[in-house]
PDB file of C-alpha atoms and ligand atoms in Angstrom:
ATOM      1  CA  MET S1493     123.721  69.472 108.817  1.00  0.00           C
ATOM      2  CA  LEU S1494     126.863  70.883 106.736  1.00  0.00           C
ATOM      3  CA  GLU S1495     130.507  70.400 107.202  1.00  0.00           C
ATOM      4  CA  ALA S1496     133.441  71.717 105.117  1.00  0.00           C
ATOM      5  CA  ARG S1497     136.986  70.328 105.779  1.00  0.00           C
ATOM      6  CA  GLU S1498     140.226  71.905 104.601  1.00  0.00           C
ATOM      7  CA  ILE S1499     138.546  73.865 101.882  1.00  0.00           C
ATOM      8  CA  THR S1500     140.873  75.560  99.442  1.00  0.00           C
ATOM      9  CA  TRP S1501     139.731  77.402  96.211  1.00  0.00           C
ATOM     10  CA  LYS S1502     142.016  78.546  93.662  1.00  0.00           C
ATOM     11  CA  LYS S1503     141.036  80.384  90.356  1.00  0.00           C
ATOM     12  CA  ASP S1504     143.406  81.585  87.590  1.00  0.00           C
ATOM     13  CA  HIS S1505     146.571  80.751  89.971  1.00  0.00           C
ATOM     14  CA  LYS S1506     144.975  82.962  92.485  1.00  0.00           C
ATOM     15  CA  ILE S1507     144.266  81.579  96.086  1.00  0.00           C
ATOM     16  CA  ILE S1508     140.609  82.765  96.870  1.00  0.00           C
ATOM     17  CA  LEU S1509     139.758  80.664  99.946  1.00  0.00           C
ATOM     18  CA  GLN S1510     142.671  78.859 102.003  1.00  0.00           C
ATOM     19  CA  ASP S1511     142.331  75.889 104.427  1.00  0.00           C
ATOM     20  CA  ILE S1512     138.716  76.751 105.755  1.00  0.00           C
ATOM     21  CA  HIS S1513     136.958  74.479 108.340  1.00  0.00           C
ATOM     22  CA  PHE S1514     133.516  75.078 108.714  1.00  0.00           C
ATOM     23  CA  HIS S1515     130.545  73.315 110.376  1.00  0.00           C
ATOM     24  CA  LEU S1516     126.871  74.165 110.732  1.00  0.00           C
ATOM     25  CA  LEU S1517     124.514  72.491 113.337  1.00  0.00           C
ATOM     26  CA  PRO S1518     120.754  72.096 112.759  1.00  0.00           C
ATOM     27  CA  GLY S1519     118.799  75.342 113.686  1.00  0.00           C
ATOM     28  CA  GLU S1520     121.847  77.474 113.750  1.00  0.00           C
ATOM     29  CA  CYS S1521     122.345  80.918 112.123  1.00  0.00           C
ATOM     30  CA  VAL S1522     126.043  81.342 111.344  1.00  0.00           C
ATOM     31  CA  GLY S1523     127.354  84.580 109.866  1.00  0.00           C
ATOM     32  CA  LEU S1524     130.463  85.243 107.473  1.00  0.00           C
ATOM     33  CA  ILE S1525     131.762  88.561 107.940  1.00  0.00           C
ATOM     34  CA  GLY S1526     134.822  90.311 106.375  1.00  0.00           C
ATOM     35  CA  PRO S1527     135.670  93.319 104.302  1.00  0.00           C
ATOM     36  CA  ASN S1528     135.189  93.480 100.358  1.00  0.00           C
ATOM     37  CA  GLY S1529     136.967  90.831  98.584  1.00  0.00           C
ATOM     38  CA  SER S1530     137.624  88.679 101.622  1.00  0.00           C
ATOM     39  CA  GLY S1531     135.943  85.608 100.262  1.00  0.00           C
ATOM     40  CA  LYS S1532     132.625  85.462 101.911  1.00  0.00           C
ATOM     41  CA  SER S1533     130.594  85.143  98.667  1.00  0.00           C
ATOM     42  CA  SER S1534     133.038  82.476  97.352  1.00  0.00           C
ATOM     43  CA  LEU S1535     132.885  80.453 100.488  1.00  0.00           C
ATOM     44  CA  LEU S1536     129.070  80.759 100.565  1.00  0.00           C
ATOM     45  CA  LYS S1537     128.955  79.526  96.923  1.00  0.00           C
ATOM     46  CA  ILE S1538     131.246  76.443  97.732  1.00  0.00           C
ATOM     47  CA  LEU S1539     129.111  75.718 100.796  1.00  0.00           C
ATOM     48  CA  ALA S1540     125.916  76.093  98.492  1.00  0.00           C
ATOM     49  CA  PHE S1541     127.729  73.825  95.840  1.00  0.00           C
ATOM     50  CA  LEU S1542     127.493  76.446  93.312  1.00  0.00           C
ATOM     51  CA  GLU S1543     131.450  76.214  93.121  1.00  0.00           C
ATOM     52  CA  THR S1544     133.533  73.136  93.448  1.00  0.00           C
ATOM     53  CA  PRO S1545     136.805  73.531  96.012  1.00  0.00           C
ATOM     54  CA  THR S1546     140.185  72.710  94.472  1.00  0.00           C
ATOM     55  CA  TYR S1547     140.873  70.866  97.617  1.00  0.00           C
ATOM     56  CA  GLY S1548     138.987  69.835 100.649  1.00  0.00           C
ATOM     57  CA  GLN S1549     135.745  67.953 101.351  1.00  0.00           C
ATOM     58  CA  LEU S1550     132.051  68.917 102.110  1.00  0.00           C
ATOM     59  CA  TYR S1551     129.560  66.853 104.147  1.00  0.00           C
ATOM     60  CA  PHE S1552     125.917  67.376 104.017  1.00  0.00           C
ATOM     61  CA  GLN S1553     123.811  65.656 106.854  1.00  0.00           C
ATOM     62  CA  GLY S1554     126.643  63.352 107.612  1.00  0.00           C
ATOM     63  CA  GLN S1555     127.309  62.218 103.834  1.00  0.00           C
ATOM     64  CA  SER S1556     130.308  63.012 101.982  1.00  0.00           C
ATOM     65  CA  VAL S1557     129.320  65.202  99.024  1.00  0.00           C
ATOM     66  CA  PRO S1558     130.388  64.205  95.529  1.00  0.00           C
ATOM     67  CA  LYS S1559     131.948  66.682  93.024  1.00  0.00           C
ATOM     68  CA  SER S1560     128.738  66.389  90.922  1.00  0.00           C
ATOM     69  CA  VAL S1561     126.099  67.104  93.671  1.00  0.00           C
ATOM     70  CA  PRO S1562     122.903  64.983  93.479  1.00  0.00           C
ATOM     71  CA  LEU S1563     119.816  66.797  92.755  1.00  0.00           C
ATOM     72  CA  PRO S1564     118.031  65.460  95.917  1.00  0.00           C
ATOM     73  CA  ILE S1565     120.768  67.325  97.859  1.00  0.00           C
ATOM     74  CA  ARG S1566     120.474  70.487  95.762  1.00  0.00           C
ATOM     75  CA  ARG S1567     117.062  70.661  96.301  1.00  0.00           C
ATOM     76  CA  LYS S1568     117.412  70.700 100.152  1.00  0.00           C
ATOM     77  CA  ILE S1569     118.895  74.329  99.897  1.00  0.00           C
ATOM     78  CA  ALA S1570     117.923  77.948  99.073  1.00  0.00           C
ATOM     79  CA  ILE S1571     119.998  80.887  98.340  1.00  0.00           C
ATOM     80  CA  VAL S1572     119.342  84.434  98.365  1.00  0.00           C
ATOM     81  CA  PHE S1573     121.949  86.406  96.371  1.00  0.00           C
ATOM     82  CA  GLN S1574     123.635  89.721  96.973  1.00  0.00           C
ATOM     83  CA  GLU S1575     121.477  91.255  93.969  1.00  0.00           C
ATOM     84  CA  SER S1576     117.907  89.642  93.915  1.00  0.00           C
ATOM     85  CA  LEU S1577     117.601  87.430  90.899  1.00  0.00           C
ATOM     86  CA  LEU S1578     114.015  87.288  90.180  1.00  0.00           C
ATOM     87  CA  LEU S1579     112.476  86.063  87.064  1.00  0.00           C
ATOM     88  CA  ASN S1580     110.278  88.636  85.249  1.00  0.00           C
ATOM     89  CA  THR S1581     107.096  87.130  85.769  1.00  0.00           C
ATOM     90  CA  ARG S1582     104.564  87.941  88.399  1.00  0.00           C
ATOM     91  CA  VAL S1583     105.446  87.729  92.038  1.00  0.00           C
ATOM     92  CA  PHE S1584     103.186  84.785  92.807  1.00  0.00           C
ATOM     93  CA  ASP S1585     105.060  82.800  90.072  1.00  0.00           C
ATOM     94  CA  ASN S1586     108.483  83.680  91.318  1.00  0.00           C
ATOM     95  CA  VAL S1587     107.550  82.201  94.702  1.00  0.00           C
ATOM     96  CA  ALA S1588     105.861  79.354  93.250  1.00  0.00           C
ATOM     97  CA  ALA S1589     108.449  78.062  90.825  1.00  0.00           C
ATOM     98  CA  GLY S1590     110.568  76.162  93.381  1.00  0.00           C
ATOM     99  CA  LEU S1591     107.609  74.534  94.732  1.00  0.00           C
ATOM    100  CA  LYS S1592     106.146  73.664  91.267  1.00  0.00           C
ATOM    101  CA  ILE S1593     109.821  71.959  90.341  1.00  0.00           C
ATOM    102  CA  ARG S1594     109.366  69.951  93.744  1.00  0.00           C
ATOM    103  CA  GLY S1595     105.892  68.762  92.665  1.00  0.00           C
ATOM    104  CA  LEU S1596     103.710  70.362  95.117  1.00  0.00           C
ATOM    105  CA  SER S1597      99.833  70.243  94.220  1.00  0.00           C
ATOM    106  CA  LYS S1598      98.273  73.651  92.927  1.00  0.00           C
ATOM    107  CA  GLY S1599      96.453  73.992  96.304  1.00  0.00           C
ATOM    108  CA  LYS S1600      99.442  73.576  98.337  1.00  0.00           C
ATOM    109  CA  ILE S1601     101.534  75.884  96.266  1.00  0.00           C
ATOM    110  CA  ARG S1602      98.964  78.704  96.556  1.00  0.00           C
ATOM    111  CA  GLU S1603      98.829  78.243 100.408  1.00  0.00           C
ATOM    112  CA  ARG S1604     102.563  78.061 100.730  1.00  0.00           C
ATOM    113  CA  VAL S1605     103.091  81.066  98.545  1.00  0.00           C
ATOM    114  CA  ASP S1606     100.420  83.353 100.031  1.00  0.00           C
ATOM    115  CA  TYR S1607     101.870  82.221 103.710  1.00  0.00           C
ATOM    116  CA  TRP S1608     105.200  83.460 102.862  1.00  0.00           C
ATOM    117  CA  LEU S1609     104.345  86.662 100.918  1.00  0.00           C
ATOM    118  CA  GLU S1610     102.359  87.518 104.142  1.00  0.00           C
ATOM    119  CA  GLN S1611     105.295  86.672 106.512  1.00  0.00           C
ATOM    120  CA  PHE S1612     107.550  89.245 104.622  1.00  0.00           C
ATOM    121  CA  GLY S1613     104.756  91.713 104.157  1.00  0.00           C
ATOM    122  CA  VAL S1614     104.479  91.502 100.398  1.00  0.00           C
ATOM    123  CA  ILE S1615     101.060  89.753  99.674  1.00  0.00           C
ATOM    124  CA  HIS S1616      99.555  92.750  98.313  1.00  0.00           C
ATOM    125  CA  LEU S1617     102.187  92.423  95.428  1.00  0.00           C
ATOM    126  CA  THR S1618     101.040  88.958  94.380  1.00  0.00           C
ATOM    127  CA  LYS S1619     100.117  90.067  91.143  1.00  0.00           C
ATOM    128  CA  GLN S1620     102.851  92.632  90.265  1.00  0.00           C
ATOM    129  CA  LEU S1621     105.556  91.946  87.829  1.00  0.00           C
ATOM    130  CA  ALA S1622     109.035  91.604  89.321  1.00  0.00           C
ATOM    131  CA  ARG S1623     110.842  94.025  87.150  1.00  0.00           C
ATOM    132  CA  SER S1624     108.593  96.656  88.553  1.00  0.00           C
ATOM    133  CA  LEU S1625     109.520  95.974  92.206  1.00  0.00           C
ATOM    134  CA  SER S1626     111.503  98.511  94.185  1.00  0.00           C
ATOM    135  CA  GLY S1627     114.837  97.177  95.538  1.00  0.00           C
ATOM    136  CA  GLY S1628     113.293  96.511  99.076  1.00  0.00           C
ATOM    137  CA  GLU S1629     110.068  94.696  97.790  1.00  0.00           C
ATOM    138  CA  ALA S1630     112.423  92.613  95.557  1.00  0.00           C
ATOM    139  CA  GLN S1631     114.463  91.574  98.434  1.00  0.00           C
ATOM    140  CA  ARG S1632     111.557  90.541 100.342  1.00  0.00           C
ATOM    141  CA  VAL S1633     109.938  88.723  97.635  1.00  0.00           C
ATOM    142  CA  SER S1634     113.416  86.825  97.240  1.00  0.00           C
ATOM    143  CA  LEU S1635     113.363  85.791 100.892  1.00  0.00           C
ATOM    144  CA  ALA S1636     109.753  84.627 100.582  1.00  0.00           C
ATOM    145  CA  ARG S1637     110.899  82.419  97.517  1.00  0.00           C
ATOM    146  CA  ALA S1638     113.757  81.007  99.726  1.00  0.00           C
ATOM    147  CA  PHE S1639     111.807  80.184 102.775  1.00  0.00           C
ATOM    148  CA  ALA S1640     108.555  78.770 100.675  1.00  0.00           C
ATOM    149  CA  ILE S1641     110.618  75.768  99.898  1.00  0.00           C
ATOM    150  CA  GLU S1642     111.260  75.042 103.634  1.00  0.00           C
ATOM    151  CA  PRO S1643     115.066  74.383 102.937  1.00  0.00           C
ATOM    152  CA  ASP S1644     117.139  72.248 105.098  1.00  0.00           C
ATOM    153  CA  VAL S1645     119.871  74.853 104.734  1.00  0.00           C
ATOM    154  CA  LEU S1646     119.219  78.619 103.750  1.00  0.00           C
ATOM    155  CA  PHE S1647     122.174  80.722 102.389  1.00  0.00           C
ATOM    156  CA  LEU S1648     121.945  84.621 102.384  1.00  0.00           C
ATOM    157  CA  ASP S1649     124.469  86.867 100.683  1.00  0.00           C
ATOM    158  CA  GLU S1650     124.304  90.258 101.896  1.00  0.00           C
ATOM    159  CA  PRO S1651     120.337  90.260 102.304  1.00  0.00           C
ATOM    160  CA  PHE S1652     120.288  93.921 103.197  1.00  0.00           C
ATOM    161  CA  SER S1653     123.086  95.524 101.378  1.00  0.00           C
ATOM    162  CA  ALA S1654     121.053  97.378  98.781  1.00  0.00           C
ATOM    163  CA  LEU S1655     118.564  98.743 101.509  1.00  0.00           C
ATOM    164  CA  ASP S1656     118.172 102.195 103.047  1.00  0.00           C
ATOM    165  CA  ALA S1657     118.343 102.158 106.688  1.00  0.00           C
ATOM    166  CA  PRO S1658     114.663 102.194 107.821  1.00  0.00           C
ATOM    167  CA  THR S1659     114.063  99.494 105.104  1.00  0.00           C
ATOM    168  CA  LYS S1660     116.926  97.386 106.438  1.00  0.00           C
ATOM    169  CA  GLU S1661     115.656  97.859 109.893  1.00  0.00           C
ATOM    170  CA  GLY S1662     112.127  96.696 109.031  1.00  0.00           C
ATOM    171  CA  LEU S1663     113.328  93.558 107.065  1.00  0.00           C
ATOM    172  CA  ARG S1664     115.797  92.822 109.782  1.00  0.00           C
ATOM    173  CA  ILE S1665     112.781  92.663 112.486  1.00  0.00           C
ATOM    174  CA  ASP S1666     110.838  90.491 110.081  1.00  0.00           C
ATOM    175  CA  LEU S1667     113.677  88.046 109.415  1.00  0.00           C
ATOM    176  CA  THR S1668     114.313  87.683 113.241  1.00  0.00           C
ATOM    177  CA  LYS S1669     110.722  86.670 113.572  1.00  0.00           C
ATOM    178  CA  VAL S1670     110.797  84.289 110.782  1.00  0.00           C
ATOM    179  CA  PHE S1671     114.068  82.723 112.194  1.00  0.00           C
ATOM    180  CA  SER S1672     112.638  82.235 115.496  1.00  0.00           C
ATOM    181  CA  SER S1673     109.450  80.565 114.360  1.00  0.00           C
ATOM    182  CA  THR S1674     110.906  78.274 111.572  1.00  0.00           C
ATOM    183  CA  GLN S1675     114.644  77.555 113.265  1.00  0.00           C
ATOM    184  CA  THR S1676     115.870  77.540 109.710  1.00  0.00           C
ATOM    185  CA  THR S1677     119.375  76.495 109.662  1.00  0.00           C
ATOM    186  CA  THR S1678     121.182  79.441 107.846  1.00  0.00           C
ATOM    187  CA  VAL S1679     124.476  80.885 106.821  1.00  0.00           C
ATOM    188  CA  MET S1680     124.565  84.478 106.386  1.00  0.00           C
ATOM    189  CA  VAL S1681     126.995  86.676 104.857  1.00  0.00           C
ATOM    190  CA  SER S1682     127.304  90.435 105.773  1.00  0.00           C
ATOM    191  CA  HIS S1683     129.987  93.003 105.951  1.00  0.00           C
ATOM    192  CA  ASP S1684     127.974  94.798 108.563  1.00  0.00           C
ATOM    193  CA  PHE S1685     128.734  93.482 112.146  1.00  0.00           C
ATOM    194  CA  LYS S1686     125.454  94.898 113.452  1.00  0.00           C
ATOM    195  CA  ASP S1687     123.482  92.247 111.165  1.00  0.00           C
ATOM    196  CA  ILE S1688     125.724  89.578 112.316  1.00  0.00           C
ATOM    197  CA  ALA S1689     125.175  90.446 115.935  1.00  0.00           C
ATOM    198  CA  HIS S1690     121.231  90.805 115.531  1.00  0.00           C
ATOM    199  CA  LEU S1691     120.817  87.676 113.640  1.00  0.00           C
ATOM    200  CA  THR S1692     123.397  85.006 114.182  1.00  0.00           C
ATOM    201  CA  ASN S1693     124.606  82.987 117.175  1.00  0.00           C
ATOM    202  CA  ARG S1694     128.229  82.242 115.928  1.00  0.00           C
ATOM    203  CA  ALA S1695     130.079  84.123 113.304  1.00  0.00           C
ATOM    204  CA  LEU S1696     133.552  83.514 111.263  1.00  0.00           C
ATOM    205  CA  ILE S1697     135.585  86.420 110.295  1.00  0.00           C
ATOM    206  CA  LEU S1698     137.291  86.332 106.784  1.00  0.00           C
ATOM    207  CA  LEU S1699     140.398  88.234 105.965  1.00  0.00           C
ATOM    208  CA  ASN S1700     142.288  87.552 102.566  1.00  0.00           C
ATOM    209  CA  GLY S1701     140.451  84.191 102.166  1.00  0.00           C
ATOM    210  CA  GLN S1702     141.317  82.810 105.538  1.00  0.00           C
ATOM    211  CA  VAL S1703     139.130  82.439 108.853  1.00  0.00           C
ATOM    212  CA  VAL S1704     140.822  84.415 111.295  1.00  0.00           C
ATOM    213  CA  ALA S1705     138.513  84.290 114.011  1.00  0.00           C
ATOM    214  CA  GLU S1706     135.290  82.477 115.081  1.00  0.00           C
ATOM    215  CA  GLY S1707     132.953  82.814 117.920  1.00  0.00           C
ATOM    216  CA  SER S1708     129.394  84.329 119.102  1.00  0.00           C
ATOM    217  CA  PRO S1709     129.401  87.960 118.045  1.00  0.00           C
ATOM    218  CA  SER S1710     129.702  89.170 121.666  1.00  0.00           C
ATOM    219  CA  GLU S1711     132.908  87.063 122.171  1.00  0.00           C
ATOM    220  CA  LEU S1712     134.515  88.292 118.937  1.00  0.00           C
ATOM    221  CA  LEU S1713     133.956  92.075 120.103  1.00  0.00           C
ATOM    222  CA  ARG S1714     135.223  91.368 123.769  1.00  0.00           C
ATOM    223  CA  SER S1715     138.289  89.173 122.778  1.00  0.00           C
ATOM    224  CA  PRO S1716     139.153  89.719 119.070  1.00  0.00           C
ATOM    225  CA  GLN S1717     142.078  87.105 119.346  1.00  0.00           C
ATOM    226  CA  LYS S1718     144.254  88.924 116.765  1.00  0.00           C
ATOM    227  CA  GLU S1719     145.200  92.292 116.014  1.00  0.00           C
ATOM    228  CA  GLU S1720     143.840  92.179 112.394  1.00  0.00           C
ATOM    229  CA  VAL S1721     140.625  91.120 113.734  1.00  0.00           C
ATOM    230  CA  GLU S1722     140.581  94.109 116.149  1.00  0.00           C
ATOM    231  CA  ARG S1723     141.317  96.511 113.414  1.00  0.00           C
ATOM    232  CA  PHE S1724     138.390  95.192 111.419  1.00  0.00           C
ATOM    233  CA  LEU S1725     135.871  95.226 114.301  1.00  0.00           C
ATOM    234  CA  ALA S1726     137.036  98.767 115.451  1.00  0.00           C
ATOM    235  CA  HIS S1727     134.834  99.950 112.352  1.00  0.00           C
ATOM    236  CA  PHE S1728     131.838  98.795 114.201  1.00  0.00           C
ATOM    237  CA  ALA S1729     132.705  99.743 117.616  1.00  0.00           C
ATOM    238  CA  SER S1730     129.883 102.750 118.020  1.00  0.00           C
TER     239      SER S1730
HETATM  240  N1  ATP I1452     135.149  83.051  89.666  1.00  0.00           N
HETATM  241  C1  ATP I1452     136.131  83.775  90.097  1.00  0.00           C
HETATM  242  N2  ATP I1452     137.312  83.876  89.370  1.00  0.00           N
HETATM  243  C2  ATP I1452     138.306  84.517  89.703  1.00  0.00           C
HETATM  244  N3  ATP I1452     138.322  85.227  90.800  1.00  0.00           N
HETATM  245  C3  ATP I1452     137.410  85.265  91.683  1.00  0.00           C
HETATM  246  C4  ATP I1452     136.067  84.426  91.379  1.00  0.00           C
HETATM  247  N4  ATP I1452     135.166  84.562  92.287  1.00  0.00           N
HETATM  248  C5  ATP I1452     135.767  85.612  93.156  1.00  0.00           C
HETATM  249  N5  ATP I1452     137.082  85.886  92.811  1.00  0.00           N
HETATM  250  C6  ATP I1452     137.964  86.901  93.497  1.00  0.00           C
HETATM  251  O1  ATP I1452     137.984  86.420  94.836  1.00  0.00           O
HETATM  252  C7  ATP I1452     138.059  87.512  95.904  1.00  0.00           C
HETATM  253  C8  ATP I1452     136.953  87.339  96.861  1.00  0.00           C
HETATM  254  O2  ATP I1452     135.682  87.514  96.121  1.00  0.00           O
HETATM  255  P1  ATP I1452     134.412  87.377  96.769  1.00  0.00           P
HETATM  256  O3  ATP I1452     133.306  87.663  95.904  1.00  0.00           O
HETATM  257  O4  ATP I1452     134.046  86.132  97.514  1.00  0.00           O
HETATM  258  O5  ATP I1452     134.459  88.459  97.905  1.00  0.00           O
HETATM  259  P2  ATP I1452     133.276  89.072  99.124  1.00  0.00           P
HETATM  260  O6  ATP I1452     133.957  88.957 100.391  1.00  0.00           O
HETATM  261  O7  ATP I1452     132.142  88.620  98.865  1.00  0.00           O
HETATM  262  O8  ATP I1452     133.483  90.484  98.686  1.00  0.00           O
HETATM  263  P3  ATP I1452     132.230  91.587  98.819  1.00  0.00           P
HETATM  264  O9  ATP I1452     132.085  92.019 100.059  1.00  0.00           O
HETATM  265  O10 ATP I1452     132.587  92.872  97.922  1.00  0.00           O
HETATM  266  O11 ATP I1452     131.009  90.944  98.126  1.00  0.00           O
HETATM  267  C9  ATP I1452     138.030  88.545  94.983  1.00  0.00           C
HETATM  268  O12 ATP I1452     139.498  89.092  94.883  1.00  0.00           O
HETATM  269  C10 ATP I1452     137.542  88.159  93.557  1.00  0.00           C
HETATM  270  O13 ATP I1452     137.922  88.924  92.576  1.00  0.00           O
HETATM  271 MG1   MG I1453     130.235  89.260  98.306  1.00  0.00          MG
END
């Protein structure tokens, strides 16, 4: 579905990502994990065509991706950012916006919006203004908006980071259900190994802009491969 070869990203003479190889198969949910500043969001932005790598090449559905990414490719992906970025309109219009751009009929839009707001337990907020939502509600609406366009690849940057423990647990359960029913191909960033262990089949550990380990969450815990990986994972041992 998506492949990145030898990705390096420099900004202001600083190397942010170095020689990253990444691939994503259809239906997979892959995790990117690492401490603050390790380059997780940067890699996600490059994979989602929001930043251009200094070196390296991206492939989407088998085709090499040009520097100026064509709209039909951009429209096949959806992103949920670390801070939810909703337009200050009603919840319905936020979820509908991506569908309008894609030319769906009014009836289809209503059906799709209602379905996804229902899946994420926020259908009762349809008419509420986005500005008045709580953090947890806004995150649910952002996820509904992303799934509504039925993307070929979904990118999630720390979807739970601003949530308290019970809210996070509830949303994690709902997201697990949605993943198993839709099989959406996903890249998910988290700094919490528990999220990665619950939701992904395979994860890459980033430290200082480099991939230092890769494997299923249980493989990574069992045999951390390098001392620096073991030190990082030790925080999640309990
Ligand atoms: N546009 C940019 N220009 C300059 N430096 C940048 C840019 N984007 C990211 N960086 C730097 O790259 C490094 C990695 O940042 P990034 O946001 O990818 O980390 P992260 O792993 O997502 O961290 P966090 O867990 O805090 O979200 C940081 O040192 C950051 O300051
Ligand atoms: Mg980040």
